[in-house]
JSON list of C-alpha atoms and ligand atoms in Angstrom, two decimals:
[
{"chain": "A", "resi": 1, "resn": "MET", "atom": "CA", "xyz": [237.99, 29.67, -114.61]},
{"chain": "A", "resi": 2, "resn": "ALA", "atom": "CA", "xyz": [236.40, 32.74, -115.72]},
{"chain": "A", "resi": 3, "resn": "ASN", "atom": "CA", "xyz": [234.19, 32.72, -118.87]},
{"chain": "A", "resi": 4, "resn": "LYS", "atom": "CA", "xyz": [235.73, 34.75, -121.65]},
{"chain": "A", "resi": 5, "resn": "ALA", "atom": "CA", "xyz": [233.52, 37.22, -123.00]},
{"chain": "A", "resi": 6, "resn": "TYR", "atom": "CA", "xyz": [231.50, 36.44, -125.90]},
{"chain": "A", "resi": 7, "resn": "PRO", "atom": "CA", "xyz": [230.68, 38.99, -128.60]},
{"chain": "A", "resi": 8, "resn": "VAL", "atom": "CA", "xyz": [227.04, 38.81, -129.33]},
{"chain": "A", "resi": 9, "resn": "PRO", "atom": "CA", "xyz": [226.25, 39.86, -132.97]},
{"chain": "A", "resi": 10, "resn": "VAL", "atom": "CA", "xyz": [223.49, 42.38, -133.53]},
{"chain": "A", "resi": 11, "resn": "PHE", "atom": "CA", "xyz": [221.75, 40.00, -135.94]},
{"chain": "A", "resi": 12, "resn": "SER", "atom": "CA", "xyz": [222.20, 36.21, -135.85]},
{"chain": "A", "resi": 13, "resn": "ALA", "atom": "CA", "xyz": [221.34, 34.12, -139.28]},
{"chain": "A", "resi": 14, "resn": "ALA", "atom": "CA", "xyz": [221.24, 31.09, -137.34]},
{"chain": "A", "resi": 15, "resn": "SER", "atom": "CA", "xyz": [218.55, 32.33, -135.12]},
{"chain": "A", "resi": 16, "resn": "GLU", "atom": "CA", "xyz": [216.63, 33.10, -137.99]},
{"chain": "A", "resi": 17, "resn": "ARG", "atom": "CA", "xyz": [216.87, 29.69, -139.24]},
{"chain": "A", "resi": 18, "resn": "ASN", "atom": "CA", "xyz": [216.21, 27.83, -135.95]},
{"chain": "A", "resi": 19, "resn": "LYS", "atom": "CA", "xyz": [213.51, 30.06, -134.65]},
{"chain": "A", "resi": 20, "resn": "ASP", "atom": "CA", "xyz": [210.44, 28.29, -136.07]},
{"chain": "A", "resi": 21, "resn": "PRO", "atom": "CA", "xyz": [211.65, 24.57, -135.42]},
{"chain": "A", "resi": 22, "resn": "ILE", "atom": "CA", "xyz": [212.23, 25.94, -131.53]},
{"chain": "A", "resi": 23, "resn": "LEU", "atom": "CA", "xyz": [208.86, 27.41, -131.76]},
{"chain": "A", "resi": 24, "resn": "LYS", "atom": "CA", "xyz": [207.32, 24.02, -132.39]},
{"chain": "A", "resi": 25, "resn": "VAL", "atom": "CA", "xyz": [208.75, 22.34, -129.15]},
{"chain": "A", "resi": 26, "resn": "LEU", "atom": "CA", "xyz": [208.22, 25.49, -127.09]},
{"chain": "A", "resi": 27, "resn": "VAL", "atom": "CA", "xyz": [204.49, 25.64, -127.99]},
{"chain": "A", "resi": 28, "resn": "ASP", "atom": "CA", "xyz": [203.92, 22.07, -126.52]},
{"chain": "A", "resi": 29, "resn": "ALA", "atom": "CA", "xyz": [206.59, 22.39, -123.96]},
{"chain": "A", "resi": 30, "resn": "PHE", "atom": "CA", "xyz": [205.41, 25.66, -122.57]},
{"chain": "A", "resi": 31, "resn": "ARG", "atom": "CA", "xyz": [201.65, 24.85, -123.01]},
{"chain": "A", "resi": 32, "resn": "ASP", "atom": "CA", "xyz": [200.98, 25.28, -119.24]},
{"chain": "A", "resi": 33, "resn": "CYS", "atom": "CA", "xyz": [203.56, 28.37, -118.67]},
{"chain": "A", "resi": 34, "resn": "ARG", "atom": "CA", "xyz": [202.71, 31.87, -118.33]},
{"chain": "A", "resi": 35, "resn": "GLU", "atom": "CA", "xyz": [205.95, 33.25, -116.96]},
{"chain": "A", "resi": 36, "resn": "VAL", "atom": "CA", "xyz": [209.00, 32.31, -119.03]},
{"chain": "A", "resi": 37, "resn": "LEU", "atom": "CA", "xyz": [212.51, 33.32, -118.17]},
{"chain": "A", "resi": 38, "resn": "GLU", "atom": "CA", "xyz": [215.30, 33.31, -121.04]},
{"chain": "A", "resi": 39, "resn": "ILE", "atom": "CA", "xyz": [219.13, 32.96, -120.18]},
{"chain": "A", "resi": 40, "resn": "GLY", "atom": "CA", "xyz": [221.46, 34.61, -122.50]},
{"chain": "A", "resi": 41, "resn": "SER", "atom": "CA", "xyz": [219.08, 35.97, -124.98]},
{"chain": "A", "resi": 42, "resn": "GLY", "atom": "CA", "xyz": [221.77, 37.27, -127.31]},
{"chain": "A", "resi": 43, "resn": "THR", "atom": "CA", "xyz": [220.40, 39.45, -130.04]},
{"chain": "A", "resi": 44, "resn": "GLY", "atom": "CA", "xyz": [217.00, 38.96, -128.82]},
{"chain": "A", "resi": 45, "resn": "GLN", "atom": "CA", "xyz": [215.58, 37.59, -132.07]},
{"chain": "A", "resi": 46, "resn": "HIS", "atom": "CA", "xyz": [214.38, 34.50, -130.42]},
{"chain": "A", "resi": 47, "resn": "ALA", "atom": "CA", "xyz": [212.60, 36.38, -127.69]},
{"chain": "A", "resi": 48, "resn": "VAL", "atom": "CA", "xyz": [210.71, 38.65, -130.08]},
{"chain": "A", "resi": 49, "resn": "HIS", "atom": "CA", "xyz": [209.69, 35.75, -132.20]},
{"chain": "A", "resi": 50, "resn": "PHE", "atom": "CA", "xyz": [208.51, 33.40, -129.36]},
{"chain": "A", "resi": 51, "resn": "ALA", "atom": "CA", "xyz": [206.79, 36.06, -127.26]},
{"chain": "A", "resi": 52, "resn": "ARG", "atom": "CA", "xyz": [204.90, 37.15, -130.50]},
{"chain": "A", "resi": 53, "resn": "ASN", "atom": "CA", "xyz": [203.79, 33.49, -131.28]},
{"chain": "A", "resi": 54, "resn": "MET", "atom": "CA", "xyz": [202.95, 33.00, -127.64]},
{"chain": "A", "resi": 55, "resn": "PRO", "atom": "CA", "xyz": [200.99, 35.80, -126.65]},
{"chain": "A", "resi": 56, "resn": "TYR", "atom": "CA", "xyz": [199.49, 34.01, -123.75]},
{"chain": "A", "resi": 57, "resn": "LEU", "atom": "CA", "xyz": [202.60, 33.92, -121.81]},
{"chain": "A", "resi": 58, "resn": "ASN", "atom": "CA", "xyz": [205.16, 36.62, -120.56]},
{"chain": "A", "resi": 59, "resn": "TRP", "atom": "CA", "xyz": [208.56, 36.55, -121.88]},
{"chain": "A", "resi": 60, "resn": "GLN", "atom": "CA", "xyz": [211.63, 37.77, -119.67]},
{"chain": "A", "resi": 61, "resn": "PRO", "atom": "CA", "xyz": [214.95, 38.05, -121.57]},
{"chain": "A", "resi": 62, "resn": "THR", "atom": "CA", "xyz": [218.22, 38.06, -120.10]},
{"chain": "A", "resi": 63, "resn": "GLU", "atom": "CA", "xyz": [221.98, 38.88, -121.08]},
{"chain": "A", "resi": 64, "resn": "LEU", "atom": "CA", "xyz": [225.11, 39.63, -119.32]},
{"chain": "A", "resi": 65, "resn": "ALA", "atom": "CA", "xyz": [225.33, 43.28, -118.20]},
{"chain": "A", "resi": 66, "resn": "GLU", "atom": "CA", "xyz": [227.46, 44.44, -120.95]},
{"chain": "A", "resi": 67, "resn": "ASN", "atom": "CA", "xyz": [225.17, 42.96, -123.67]},
{"chain": "A", "resi": 68, "resn": "ILE", "atom": "CA", "xyz": [221.85, 44.58, -122.47]},
{"chain": "A", "resi": 69, "resn": "PRO", "atom": "CA", "xyz": [222.01, 48.10, -124.47]},
{"chain": "A", "resi": 70, "resn": "ASP", "atom": "CA", "xyz": [221.78, 46.13, -128.00]},
{"chain": "A", "resi": 71, "resn": "LEU", "atom": "CA", "xyz": [219.38, 43.79, -126.61]},
{"chain": "A", "resi": 72, "resn": "MET", "atom": "CA", "xyz": [217.11, 46.55, -125.08]},
{"chain": "A", "resi": 73, "resn": "GLU", "atom": "CA", "xyz": [217.19, 48.27, -128.38]},
{"chain": "A", "resi": 74, "resn": "ARG", "atom": "CA", "xyz": [215.71, 45.29, -130.32]},
{"chain": "A", "resi": 75, "resn": "ILE", "atom": "CA", "xyz": [212.96, 44.57, -127.79]},
{"chain": "A", "resi": 76, "resn": "ALA", "atom": "CA", "xyz": [212.11, 48.29, -127.58]},
{"chain": "A", "resi": 77, "resn": "ARG", "atom": "CA", "xyz": [211.87, 48.39, -131.43]},
{"chain": "A", "resi": 78, "resn": "GLU", "atom": "CA", "xyz": [210.28, 45.13, -132.13]},
{"chain": "A", "resi": 79, "resn": "GLY", "atom": "CA", "xyz": [209.04, 43.62, -128.70]},
{"chain": "A", "resi": 80, "resn": "PRO", "atom": "CA", "xyz": [205.17, 42.96, -128.35]},
{"chain": "A", "resi": 81, "resn": "SER", "atom": "CA", "xyz": [203.63, 43.95, -125.23]},
{"chain": "A", "resi": 82, "resn": "ASN", "atom": "CA", "xyz": [204.24, 40.01, -123.35]},
{"chain": "A", "resi": 83, "resn": "LEU", "atom": "CA", "xyz": [207.92, 40.90, -123.83]},
{"chain": "A", "resi": 84, "resn": "ARG", "atom": "CA", "xyz": [209.39, 42.36, -120.69]},
{"chain": "A", "resi": 85, "resn": "PRO", "atom": "CA", "xyz": [212.53, 44.82, -121.07]},
{"chain": "A", "resi": 86, "resn": "PRO", "atom": "CA", "xyz": [215.56, 42.71, -120.40]},
{"chain": "A", "resi": 87, "resn": "ILE", "atom": "CA", "xyz": [217.45, 42.28, -117.31]},
{"chain": "A", "resi": 88, "resn": "ALA", "atom": "CA", "xyz": [221.11, 41.77, -116.59]},
{"chain": "A", "resi": 89, "resn": "LEU", "atom": "CA", "xyz": [221.58, 38.08, -115.46]},
{"chain": "A", "resi": 90, "resn": "ASP", "atom": "CA", "xyz": [225.02, 36.36, -115.11]},
{"chain": "A", "resi": 91, "resn": "VAL", "atom": "CA", "xyz": [224.39, 32.62, -114.18]},
{"chain": "A", "resi": 92, "resn": "ARG", "atom": "CA", "xyz": [227.34, 32.81, -111.55]},
{"chain": "A", "resi": 93, "resn": "GLN", "atom": "CA", "xyz": [225.42, 35.25, -109.74]},
{"chain": "A", "resi": 94, "resn": "HIS", "atom": "CA", "xyz": [223.15, 34.18, -106.61]},
{"chain": "A", "resi": 95, "resn": "PRO", "atom": "CA", "xyz": [220.80, 34.80, -105.57]},
{"chain": "A", "resi": 96, "resn": "SER", "atom": "CA", "xyz": [219.44, 34.94, -109.14]},
{"chain": "A", "resi": 97, "resn": "PRO", "atom": "CA", "xyz": [218.14, 38.45, -109.89]},
{"chain": "A", "resi": 98, "resn": "ALA", "atom": "CA", "xyz": [215.17, 36.65, -111.77]},
{"chain": "A", "resi": 99, "resn": "GLU", "atom": "CA", "xyz": [211.66, 36.22, -110.40]},
{"chain": "A", "resi": 100, "resn": "ARG", "atom": "CA", "xyz": [210.26, 32.85, -110.00]},
{"chain": "A", "resi": 101, "resn": "VAL", "atom": "CA", "xyz": [208.73, 31.48, -113.25]},
{"chain": "A", "resi": 102, "resn": "ASP", "atom": "CA", "xyz": [207.18, 28.47, -114.81]},
{"chain": "A", "resi": 103, "resn": "GLY", "atom": "CA", "xyz": [209.17, 28.03, -117.58]},
{"chain": "A", "resi": 104, "resn": "VAL", "atom": "CA", "xyz": [213.13, 28.70, -118.72]},
{"chain": "A", "resi": 105, "resn": "PHE", "atom": "CA", "xyz": [214.52, 28.54, -122.19]},
{"chain": "A", "resi": 106, "resn": "SER", "atom": "CA", "xyz": [218.06, 28.90, -123.12]},
{"chain": "A", "resi": 107, "resn": "ALA", "atom": "CA", "xyz": [219.89, 28.23, -126.64]},
{"chain": "A", "resi": 108, "resn": "ASN", "atom": "CA", "xyz": [223.50, 27.97, -127.40]},
{"chain": "A", "resi": 109, "resn": "THR", "atom": "CA", "xyz": [224.56, 29.11, -124.21]},
{"chain": "A", "resi": 110, "resn": "LEU", "atom": "CA", "xyz": [226.09, 25.84, -122.29]},
{"chain": "A", "resi": 111, "resn": "HIS", "atom": "CA", "xyz": [228.95, 25.24, -124.81]},
{"chain": "A", "resi": 112, "resn": "ILE", "atom": "CA", "xyz": [229.84, 29.07, -124.48]},
{"chain": "A", "resi": 113, "resn": "MET", "atom": "CA", "xyz": [229.99, 28.92, -120.33]},
{"chain": "A", "resi": 114, "resn": "ASP", "atom": "CA", "xyz": [232.57, 27.07, -118.78]},
{"chain": "A", "resi": 115, "resn": "TRP", "atom": "CA", "xyz": [231.69, 24.04, -116.89]},
{"chain": "A", "resi": 116, "resn": "GLU", "atom": "CA", "xyz": [231.71, 25.78, -113.40]},
{"chain": "A", "resi": 117, "resn": "SER", "atom": "CA", "xyz": [228.95, 28.19, -114.80]},
{"chain": "A", "resi": 118, "resn": "VAL", "atom": "CA", "xyz": [227.13, 25.52, -116.31]},
{"chain": "A", "resi": 119, "resn": "ASP", "atom": "CA", "xyz": [226.72, 24.18, -112.93]},
{"chain": "A", "resi": 120, "resn": "HIS", "atom": "CA", "xyz": [225.77, 28.03, -111.58]},
{"chain": "A", "resi": 121, "resn": "PHE", "atom": "CA", "xyz": [223.34, 27.87, -114.57]},
{"chain": "A", "resi": 122, "resn": "PHE", "atom": "CA", "xyz": [221.56, 24.95, -113.12]},
{"chain": "A", "resi": 123, "resn": "GLN", "atom": "CA", "xyz": [221.69, 26.10, -109.37]},
{"chain": "A", "resi": 124, "resn": "GLY", "atom": "CA", "xyz": [219.82, 29.51, -110.38]},
{"chain": "A", "resi": 125, "resn": "ILE", "atom": "CA", "xyz": [217.22, 27.11, -112.20]},
{"chain": "A", "resi": 126, "resn": "GLY", "atom": "CA", "xyz": [216.80, 25.50, -108.98]},
{"chain": "A", "resi": 127, "resn": "GLN", "atom": "CA", "xyz": [216.24, 28.95, -107.35]},
{"chain": "A", "resi": 128, "resn": "VAL", "atom": "CA", "xyz": [213.78, 30.20, -109.56]},
{"chain": "A", "resi": 129, "resn": "LEU", "atom": "CA", "xyz": [211.38, 27.54, -111.29]},
{"chain": "A", "resi": 130, "resn": "ASN", "atom": "CA", "xyz": [208.33, 26.60, -109.56]},
{"chain": "A", "resi": 131, "resn": "ALA", "atom": "CA", "xyz": [207.43, 23.02, -109.21]},
{"chain": "A", "resi": 132, "resn": "GLY", "atom": "CA", "xyz": [205.63, 21.72, -112.17]},
{"chain": "A", "resi": 133, "resn": "GLY", "atom": "CA", "xyz": [207.90, 24.09, -114.33]},
{"chain": "A", "resi": 134, "resn": "VAL", "atom": "CA", "xyz": [209.60, 23.07, -117.56]},
{"chain": "A", "resi": 135, "resn": "LEU", "atom": "CA", "xyz": [213.15, 24.00, -118.64]},
{"chain": "A", "resi": 136, "resn": "CYS", "atom": "CA", "xyz": [214.13, 23.78, -122.42]},
{"chain": "A", "resi": 137, "resn": "VAL", "atom": "CA", "xyz": [217.80, 23.91, -123.32]},
{"chain": "A", "resi": 138, "resn": "TYR", "atom": "CA", "xyz": [218.67, 24.27, -127.16]},
{"chain": "A", "resi": 139, "resn": "GLY", "atom": "CA", "xyz": [222.07, 23.18, -128.57]},
{"chain": "A", "resi": 140, "resn": "PRO", "atom": "CA", "xyz": [224.81, 20.68, -129.55]},
{"chain": "A", "resi": 141, "resn": "PHE", "atom": "CA", "xyz": [225.45, 17.84, -127.29]},
{"chain": "A", "resi": 142, "resn": "ARG", "atom": "CA", "xyz": [227.60, 14.78, -127.08]},
{"chain": "A", "resi": 143, "resn": "TYR", "atom": "CA", "xyz": [226.13, 11.34, -126.06]},
{"chain": "A", "resi": 144, "resn": "ALA", "atom": "CA", "xyz": [228.22, 8.60, -124.36]},
{"chain": "A", "resi": 145, "resn": "GLY", "atom": "CA", "xyz": [231.43, 10.74, -125.20]},
{"chain": "A", "resi": 146, "resn": "ARG", "atom": "CA", "xyz": [230.88, 11.31, -128.79]},
{"chain": "A", "resi": 147, "resn": "PHE", "atom": "CA", "xyz": [230.03, 13.90, -131.30]},
{"chain": "A", "resi": 148, "resn": "THR", "atom": "CA", "xyz": [226.78, 13.51, -133.19]},
{"chain": "A", "resi": 149, "resn": "THR", "atom": "CA", "xyz": [228.53, 14.45, -136.32]},
{"chain": "A", "resi": 150, "resn": "GLU", "atom": "CA", "xyz": [231.80, 15.53, -137.69]},
{"chain": "A", "resi": 151, "resn": "SER", "atom": "CA", "xyz": [230.78, 19.08, -137.94]},
{"chain": "A", "resi": 152, "resn": "ASN", "atom": "CA", "xyz": [229.93, 19.31, -134.34]},
{"chain": "A", "resi": 153, "resn": "ALA", "atom": "CA", "xyz": [233.75, 17.86, -133.58]},
{"chain": "A", "resi": 154, "resn": "ALA", "atom": "CA", "xyz": [234.92, 20.78, -136.07]},
{"chain": "A", "resi": 155, "resn": "PHE", "atom": "CA", "xyz": [232.56, 23.24, -134.15]},
{"chain": "A", "resi": 156, "resn": "ASP", "atom": "CA", "xyz": [234.00, 22.03, -130.54]},
{"chain": "A", "resi": 157, "resn": "LEU", "atom": "CA", "xyz": [237.34, 22.56, -132.02]},
{"chain": "A", "resi": 158, "resn": "ASP", "atom": "CA", "xyz": [236.71, 26.27, -133.30]},
{"chain": "A", "resi": 159, "resn": "LEU", "atom": "CA", "xyz": [235.00, 26.76, -129.87]},
{"chain": "A", "resi": 160, "resn": "LYS", "atom": "CA", "xyz": [238.18, 25.61, -127.72]},
{"chain": "A", "resi": 161, "resn": "ALA", "atom": "CA", "xyz": [240.57, 27.82, -129.84]},
{"chain": "A", "resi": 162, "resn": "ARG", "atom": "CA", "xyz": [238.42, 30.78, -129.01]},
{"chain": "A", "resi": 163, "resn": "ASP", "atom": "CA", "xyz": [238.03, 29.54, -125.40]},
{"chain": "A", "resi": 164, "resn": "PRO", "atom": "CA", "xyz": [239.56, 26.26, -124.05]},
{"chain": "A", "resi": 165, "resn": "ALA", "atom": "CA", "xyz": [237.07, 26.36, -120.88]},
{"chain": "A", "resi": 166, "resn": "SER", "atom": "CA", "xyz": [234.14, 26.56, -123.73]},
{"chain": "A", "resi": 167, "resn": "GLY", "atom": "CA", "xyz": [233.09, 23.28, -125.81]},
{"chain": "A", "resi": 168, "resn": "ILE", "atom": "CA", "xyz": [230.04, 20.96, -126.53]},
{"chain": "A", "resi": 169, "resn": "ARG", "atom": "CA", "xyz": [228.84, 19.54, -123.14]},
{"chain": "A", "resi": 170, "resn": "ASP", "atom": "CA", "xyz": [228.24, 15.80, -122.55]},
{"chain": "A", "resi": 171, "resn": "PHE", "atom": "CA", "xyz": [224.39, 15.29, -122.27]},
{"chain": "A", "resi": 172, "resn": "GLU", "atom": "CA", "xyz": [224.93, 12.73, -119.43]},
{"chain": "A", "resi": 173, "resn": "ALA", "atom": "CA", "xyz": [227.06, 15.18, -117.18]},
{"chain": "A", "resi": 174, "resn": "VAL", "atom": "CA", "xyz": [224.44, 18.19, -117.88]},
{"chain": "A", "resi": 175, "resn": "ASN", "atom": "CA", "xyz": [221.41, 15.56, -117.33]},
{"chain": "A", "resi": 176, "resn": "GLU", "atom": "CA", "xyz": [223.01, 15.22, -114.01]},
{"chain": "A", "resi": 177, "resn": "LEU", "atom": "CA", "xyz": [223.16, 18.64, -113.03]},
{"chain": "A", "resi": 178, "resn": "ALA", "atom": "CA", "xyz": [219.62, 18.99, -113.97]},
{"chain": "A", "resi": 179, "resn": "GLU", "atom": "CA", "xyz": [218.61, 16.02, -111.83]},
{"chain": "A", "resi": 180, "resn": "LYS", "atom": "CA", "xyz": [220.13, 17.42, -108.68]},
{"chain": "A", "resi": 181, "resn": "GLN", "atom": "CA", "xyz": [217.99, 20.32, -109.03]},
{"chain": "A", "resi": 182, "resn": "GLY", "atom": "CA", "xyz": [214.86, 17.87, -109.25]},
{"chain": "A", "resi": 183, "resn": "LEU", "atom": "CA", "xyz": [214.45, 18.03, -112.77]},
{"chain": "A", "resi": 184, "resn": "THR", "atom": "CA", "xyz": [213.42, 15.06, -114.90]},
{"chain": "A", "resi": 185, "resn": "LEU", "atom": "CA", "xyz": [214.23, 14.70, -118.72]},
{"chain": "A", "resi": 186, "resn": "LEU", "atom": "CA", "xyz": [210.89, 14.71, -120.82]},
{"chain": "A", "resi": 187, "resn": "ALA", "atom": "CA", "xyz": [212.01, 15.01, -123.90]},
{"chain": "A", "resi": 188, "resn": "ASP", "atom": "CA", "xyz": [215.34, 15.16, -126.24]},
{"chain": "A", "resi": 189, "resn": "HIS", "atom": "CA", "xyz": [214.22, 16.42, -129.85]},
{"chain": "A", "resi": 190, "resn": "ALA", "atom": "CA", "xyz": [216.94, 16.19, -132.69]},
{"chain": "A", "resi": 191, "resn": "MET", "atom": "CA", "xyz": [216.58, 19.67, -134.25]},
{"chain": "A", "resi": 192, "resn": "PRO", "atom": "CA", "xyz": [218.19, 20.85, -137.66]},
{"chain": "A", "resi": 193, "resn": "ALA", "atom": "CA", "xyz": [221.94, 21.53, -138.06]},
{"chain": "A", "resi": 194, "resn": "ASN", "atom": "CA", "xyz": [222.89, 18.74, -135.50]},
{"chain": "A", "resi": 195, "resn": "ASN", "atom": "CA", "xyz": [221.17, 20.41, -132.37]},
{"chain": "A", "resi": 196, "resn": "GLN", "atom": "CA", "xyz": [219.15, 19.09, -129.66]},
{"chain": "A", "resi": 197, "resn": "ALA", "atom": "CA", "xyz": [216.13, 20.71, -127.71]},
{"chain": "A", "resi": 198, "resn": "LEU", "atom": "CA", "xyz": [216.26, 19.19, -124.41]},
{"chain": "A", "resi": 199, "resn": "VAL", "atom": "CA", "xyz": [213.17, 19.33, -122.29]},
{"chain": "A", "resi": 200, "resn": "TRP", "atom": "CA", "xyz": [212.93, 18.95, -118.43]},
{"chain": "A", "resi": 201, "resn": "LYS", "atom": "CA", "xyz": [210.02, 19.08, -115.78]},
{"chain": "A", "resi": 202, "resn": "ARG", "atom": "CA", "xyz": [210.76, 19.95, -112.07]},
{"chain": "A", "resi": 203, "resn": "ILE", "atom": "CA", "xyz": [208.47, 17.34, -110.41]},
{"chain": "A", "resi": 204, "resn": "GLY", "atom": "CA", "xyz": [209.23, 17.75, -106.90]},
{"chain": "A", "resi": 205, "resn": "ALA", "atom": "CA", "xyz": [209.03, 20.88, -104.70]},
{"chain": "B", "resi": 325, "resn": "SAM", "atom": "C1", "xyz": [226.21, 31.86, -128.62]},
{"chain": "B", "resi": 325, "resn": "SAM", "atom": "S1", "xyz": [225.59, 32.89, -127.72]},
{"chain": "B", "resi": 325, "resn": "SAM", "atom": "C2", "xyz": [223.65, 32.51, -128.04]},
{"chain": "B", "resi": 325, "resn": "SAM", "atom": "C3", "xyz": [222.74, 33.91, -127.74]},
{"chain": "B", "resi": 325, "resn": "SAM", "atom": "C4", "xyz": [221.25, 33.40, -128.20]},
{"chain": "B", "resi": 325, "resn": "SAM", "atom": "N1", "xyz": [220.66, 32.61, -127.07]},
{"chain": "B", "resi": 325, "resn": "SAM", "atom": "C5", "xyz": [221.33, 32.64, -129.50]},
{"chain": "B", "resi": 325, "resn": "SAM", "atom": "O1", "xyz": [220.76, 31.38, -129.57]},
{"chain": "B", "resi": 325, "resn": "SAM", "atom": "O2", "xyz": [221.70, 33.42, -130.69]},
{"chain": "B", "resi": 325, "resn": "SAM", "atom": "C6", "xyz": [225.67, 32.65, -126.00]},
{"chain": "B", "resi": 325, "resn": "SAM", "atom": "C7", "xyz": [225.16, 33.63, -125.11]},
{"chain": "B", "resi": 325, "resn": "SAM", "atom": "O3", "xyz": [225.58, 33.10, -123.66]},
{"chain": "B", "resi": 325, "resn": "SAM", "atom": "C8", "xyz": [225.63, 34.27, -122.98]},
{"chain": "B", "resi": 325, "resn": "SAM", "atom": "N2", "xyz": [226.48, 34.04, -121.78]},
{"chain": "B", "resi": 325, "resn": "SAM", "atom": "C9", "xyz": [227.78, 33.59, -121.53]},
{"chain": "B", "resi": 325, "resn": "SAM", "atom": "N3", "xyz": [228.06, 33.35, -120.11]},
{"chain": "B", "resi": 325, "resn": "SAM", "atom": "C10", "xyz": [227.09, 33.70, -119.60]},
{"chain": "B", "resi": 325, "resn": "SAM", "atom": "C11", "xyz": [226.83, 33.86, -118.01]},
{"chain": "B", "resi": 325, "resn": "SAM", "atom": "N4", "xyz": [227.81, 33.33, -116.98]},
{"chain": "B", "resi": 325, "resn": "SAM", "atom": "N5", "xyz": [225.55, 34.34, -117.90]},
{"chain": "B", "resi": 325, "resn": "SAM", "atom": "C12", "xyz": [224.75, 34.21, -118.75]},
{"chain": "B", "resi": 325, "resn": "SAM", "atom": "N6", "xyz": [224.77, 34.46, -119.88]},
{"chain": "B", "resi": 325, "resn": "SAM", "atom": "C13", "xyz": [225.94, 33.93, -120.52]},
{"chain": "B", "resi": 325, "resn": "SAM", "atom": "C14", "xyz": [226.37, 35.29, -123.82]},
{"chain": "B", "resi": 325, "resn": "SAM", "atom": "O4", "xyz": [226.33, 36.70, -123.22]},
{"chain": "B", "resi": 325, "resn": "SAM", "atom": "C15", "xyz": [225.56, 35.03, -125.13]},
{"chain": "B", "resi": 325, "resn": "SAM", "atom": "O5", "xyz": [224.76, 35.61, -125.28]}
]
């Protein structure tokens, strides 16, 4: 099933709240990375904040083509020099338009895409992430078929009311897709507002 277009706001209050807790995870996870790809950059608030606070790496934001103009505007206005202009990237497109990188970040995307796209997301990472590279995915997850909180269960219902193909993903199923691409889970950080930051490393070639 195709993804239902997700309307990206111009400003996200949630991104302002979660950007510092996520940065803390990324500073450690991406300590050996120099080229990082972000999938589904949305408003670009994360990209600006992370590029500013990790000046030793280059950050490549991406979005679906229709969301590029607004993202481009924020990045041109606020971005430091290590934040690259955004490129159009739909995870369903192969080969991935991204260059090879040693880090990939994505926030709040897997529960917006349909499941087939989640599979494409990991296939794309298999194409662009170097051996030894790190993937960090931020967002809500279910474990052993259960929501971590009542509010996540309610959020899942809201998501499905908008698009029945979307919804909070099972950690185990996502981890299986990651393992198929040679990724090994390094850490699962509990984050504010019932979210997780999952960190994988690509051990093999
Ligand atoms: C909830 S927003 C999250 C945006 C931002 N990362 C954040 O945390 O605020 C979900 C994002 O996923 C993107 N997205 C949905 N389907 C996609 C696909 N097939 N390929 C790439 N990005 C996709 C949307 O365009 C949107 O920006």
